[in-house]
Amino acid sequence: MSEINNDLFKTEMIAEIKRIQTELNKLKNIKKNIERKPARKSAAKKKAVKRKPARKTAKRKTTRRK
């Protein structure tokens, strides 16, 4: 009688553990989806393009003609 109860207990515990594992996997998938969404948004933003400063023109010294 105790062997039957023991076997029944084991099978019920294994079933419960499997149920908990599937729930855990579902929660992990939800967490991954939540973490991925902001990363995609930041990647979609365009980076500000830095403009190169204008080249400074060298002033030429004027020479007097003789």
Coordinates of N, CA and C in Angstrom, one line a residue:
M1 N 0.8 -1.2 0.0 CA 0.0 0.0 0.0 C 0.9 1.3 0.0
S2 N 1.9 1.2 0.8 CA 2.8 2.4 0.9 C 3.6 2.6 -0.4
E3 N 3.9 1.5 -1.1 CA 4.6 1.6 -2.4 C 3.7 2.3 -3.4
I4 N 2.4 2.0 -3.4 CA 1.5 2.6 -4.4 C 1.4 4.1 -4.1
N5 N 1.3 4.5 -2.8 CA 1.2 5.9 -2.4 C 2.5 6.6 -2.8
N6 N 3.6 5.9 -2.6 CA 5.0 6.5 -2.9 C 5.1 6.7 -4.4
D7 N 4.7 5.8 -5.2 CA 4.8 5.9 -6.6 C 3.9 7.0 -7.1
L8 N 2.7 7.0 -6.5 CA 1.7 8.1 -6.9 C 2.3 9.5 -6.5
F9 N 2.9 9.5 -5.4 CA 3.5 10.8 -4.9 C 4.6 11.2 -5.9
K10 N 5.4 10.3 -6.3 CA 6.5 10.6 -7.2 C 6.0 11.1 -8.6
T11 N 5.0 10.4 -9.1 CA 4.4 10.9 -10.4 C 3.8 12.2 -10.3
E12 N 3.1 12.5 -9.2 CA 2.4 13.8 -9.0 C 3.5 14.9 -8.9
M13 N 4.6 14.6 -8.2 CA 5.6 15.6 -8.0 C 6.3 15.9 -9.3
I14 N 6.6 14.8 -10.1 CA 7.2 15.0 -11.4 C 6.3 15.9 -12.3
A15 N 5.0 15.6 -12.3 CA 4.1 16.4 -13.1 C 4.1 17.8 -12.6
E16 N 4.1 18.0 -11.3 CA 4.1 19.4 -10.8 C 5.4 20.1 -11.2
I17 N 6.5 19.5 -11.1 CA 7.8 20.1 -11.5 C 7.8 20.4 -13.0
K18 N 7.3 19.6 -13.8 CA 7.2 19.9 -15.2 C 6.3 21.1 -15.5
R19 N 5.2 21.2 -14.8 CA 4.3 22.3 -14.9 C 5.0 23.6 -14.5
I20 N 5.7 23.5 -13.4 CA 6.4 24.7 -13.0 C 7.5 25.1 -14.0
Q21 N 8.2 24.1 -14.5 CA 9.2 24.4 -15.5 C 8.7 25.1 -16.8
T22 N 7.5 24.6 -17.2 CA 6.9 25.3 -18.4 C 6.5 26.7 -18.1
E23 N 5.9 26.9 -16.9 CA 5.6 28.3 -16.5 C 6.8 29.2 -16.4
L24 N 7.9 28.6 -15.9 CA 9.2 29.4 -15.8 C 9.6 29.8 -17.2
N25 N 9.6 28.8 -18.1 CA 10.0 29.1 -19.5 C 9.1 30.2 -20.2
K26 N 7.8 30.2 -19.9 CA 7.0 31.2 -20.4 C 7.4 32.6 -19.9
L27 N 7.6 32.6 -18.6 CA 8.1 33.9 -18.0 C 9.4 34.4 -18.5
K28 N 10.3 33.5 -18.8 CA 11.6 33.8 -19.3 C 11.4 34.4 -20.7
N29 N 10.5 33.8 -21.5 CA 10.3 34.3 -22.9 C 9.6 35.7 -22.8
I30 N 8.7 35.9 -21.9 CA 8.1 37.2 -21.7 C 9.2 38.3 -21.4
K31 N 10.1 37.9 -20.5 CA 11.1 38.8 -20.0 C 12.1 39.1 -21.2
K32 N 12.4 38.1 -22.0 CA 13.3 38.4 -23.2 C 12.6 39.4 -24.1
N33 N 11.3 39.2 -24.4 CA 10.6 40.1 -25.3 C 10.5 41.5 -24.7
I34 N 10.4 41.7 -23.4 CA 10.3 43.0 -22.8 C 11.7 43.7 -23.0
E35 N 12.8 42.9 -22.7 CA 14.1 43.5 -22.8 C 14.5 43.8 -24.2
R36 N 14.0 43.1 -25.2 CA 14.4 43.3 -26.6 C 13.8 44.6 -27.2
K37 N 12.6 44.9 -26.8 CA 11.9 46.0 -27.4 C 12.6 47.4 -27.2
P38 N 13.0 47.8 -26.1 CA 13.7 49.0 -26.0 C 15.0 49.0 -26.8
A39 N 15.7 47.9 -26.9 CA 17.0 47.8 -27.6 C 16.7 48.1 -29.1
R40 N 15.6 47.6 -29.6 CA 15.3 47.9 -31.0 C 15.0 49.4 -31.2
K41 N 14.3 50.0 -30.3 CA 13.9 51.4 -30.4 C 15.2 52.2 -30.5
S42 N 16.2 52.0 -29.6 CA 17.4 52.8 -29.6 C 18.2 52.5 -30.8
A43 N 18.1 51.3 -31.3 CA 18.9 51.0 -32.6 C 18.3 51.7 -33.8
A44 N 17.0 52.0 -33.7 CA 16.3 52.6 -34.8 C 16.5 54.1 -34.9
K45 N 16.9 54.7 -33.8 CA 17.2 56.1 -33.8 C 18.4 56.4 -34.6
K46 N 18.3 57.5 -35.4 CA 19.5 57.8 -36.2 C 20.5 58.6 -35.4
K47 N 21.7 58.4 -35.6 CA 22.8 59.1 -34.9 C 22.9 60.5 -35.5
A48 N 23.2 61.4 -34.7 CA 23.3 62.8 -35.1 C 24.7 62.8 -35.9
V49 N 24.6 63.4 -37.1 CA 25.8 63.4 -37.9 C 26.5 64.7 -37.5
K50 N 27.8 64.5 -37.2 CA 28.6 65.6 -36.8 C 29.2 66.2 -38.1
R51 N 29.0 67.5 -38.2 CA 29.5 68.2 -39.4 C 30.9 68.6 -39.2
K52 N 31.7 68.6 -40.3 CA 33.0 69.0 -40.2 C 33.1 70.5 -40.2
P53 N 34.0 71.1 -39.4 CA 34.0 72.6 -39.4 C 34.6 73.1 -40.7
A54 N 34.1 74.2 -41.1 CA 34.6 74.8 -42.4 C 36.1 75.1 -42.3
R55 N 36.7 74.8 -43.5 CA 38.1 75.1 -43.6 C 38.4 76.6 -43.5
K56 N 39.4 76.9 -42.7 CA 39.8 78.3 -42.6 C 40.6 78.7 -43.8
T57 N 40.2 79.7 -44.5 CA 41.0 80.2 -45.7 C 42.1 81.0 -45.2
A58 N 43.3 80.7 -45.7 CA 44.5 81.5 -45.4 C 44.5 82.8 -46.1
K59 N 44.6 83.9 -45.3 CA 44.6 85.2 -45.9 C 46.0 85.4 -46.6
R60 N 46.0 85.8 -47.8 CA 47.2 86.1 -48.5 C 47.7 87.5 -48.3
K61 N 49.0 87.6 -48.0 CA 49.5 88.9 -47.8 C 49.7 89.6 -49.2
T62 N 49.2 90.8 -49.3 CA 49.4 91.5 -50.6 C 50.7 92.2 -50.6
T63 N 51.5 92.0 -51.7 CA 52.7 92.7 -51.8 C 52.6 93.9 -52.7
R64 N 53.3 94.9 -52.3 CA 53.2 96.2 -53.1 C 54.1 96.0 -54.4
R65 N 53.5 96.5 -55.5 CA 54.2 96.5 -56.7 C 55.1 97.7 -56.9
K66 N 56.2 97.6 -57.3 CA 57.1 98.8 -57.5 C 57.1 99.3 -58.9

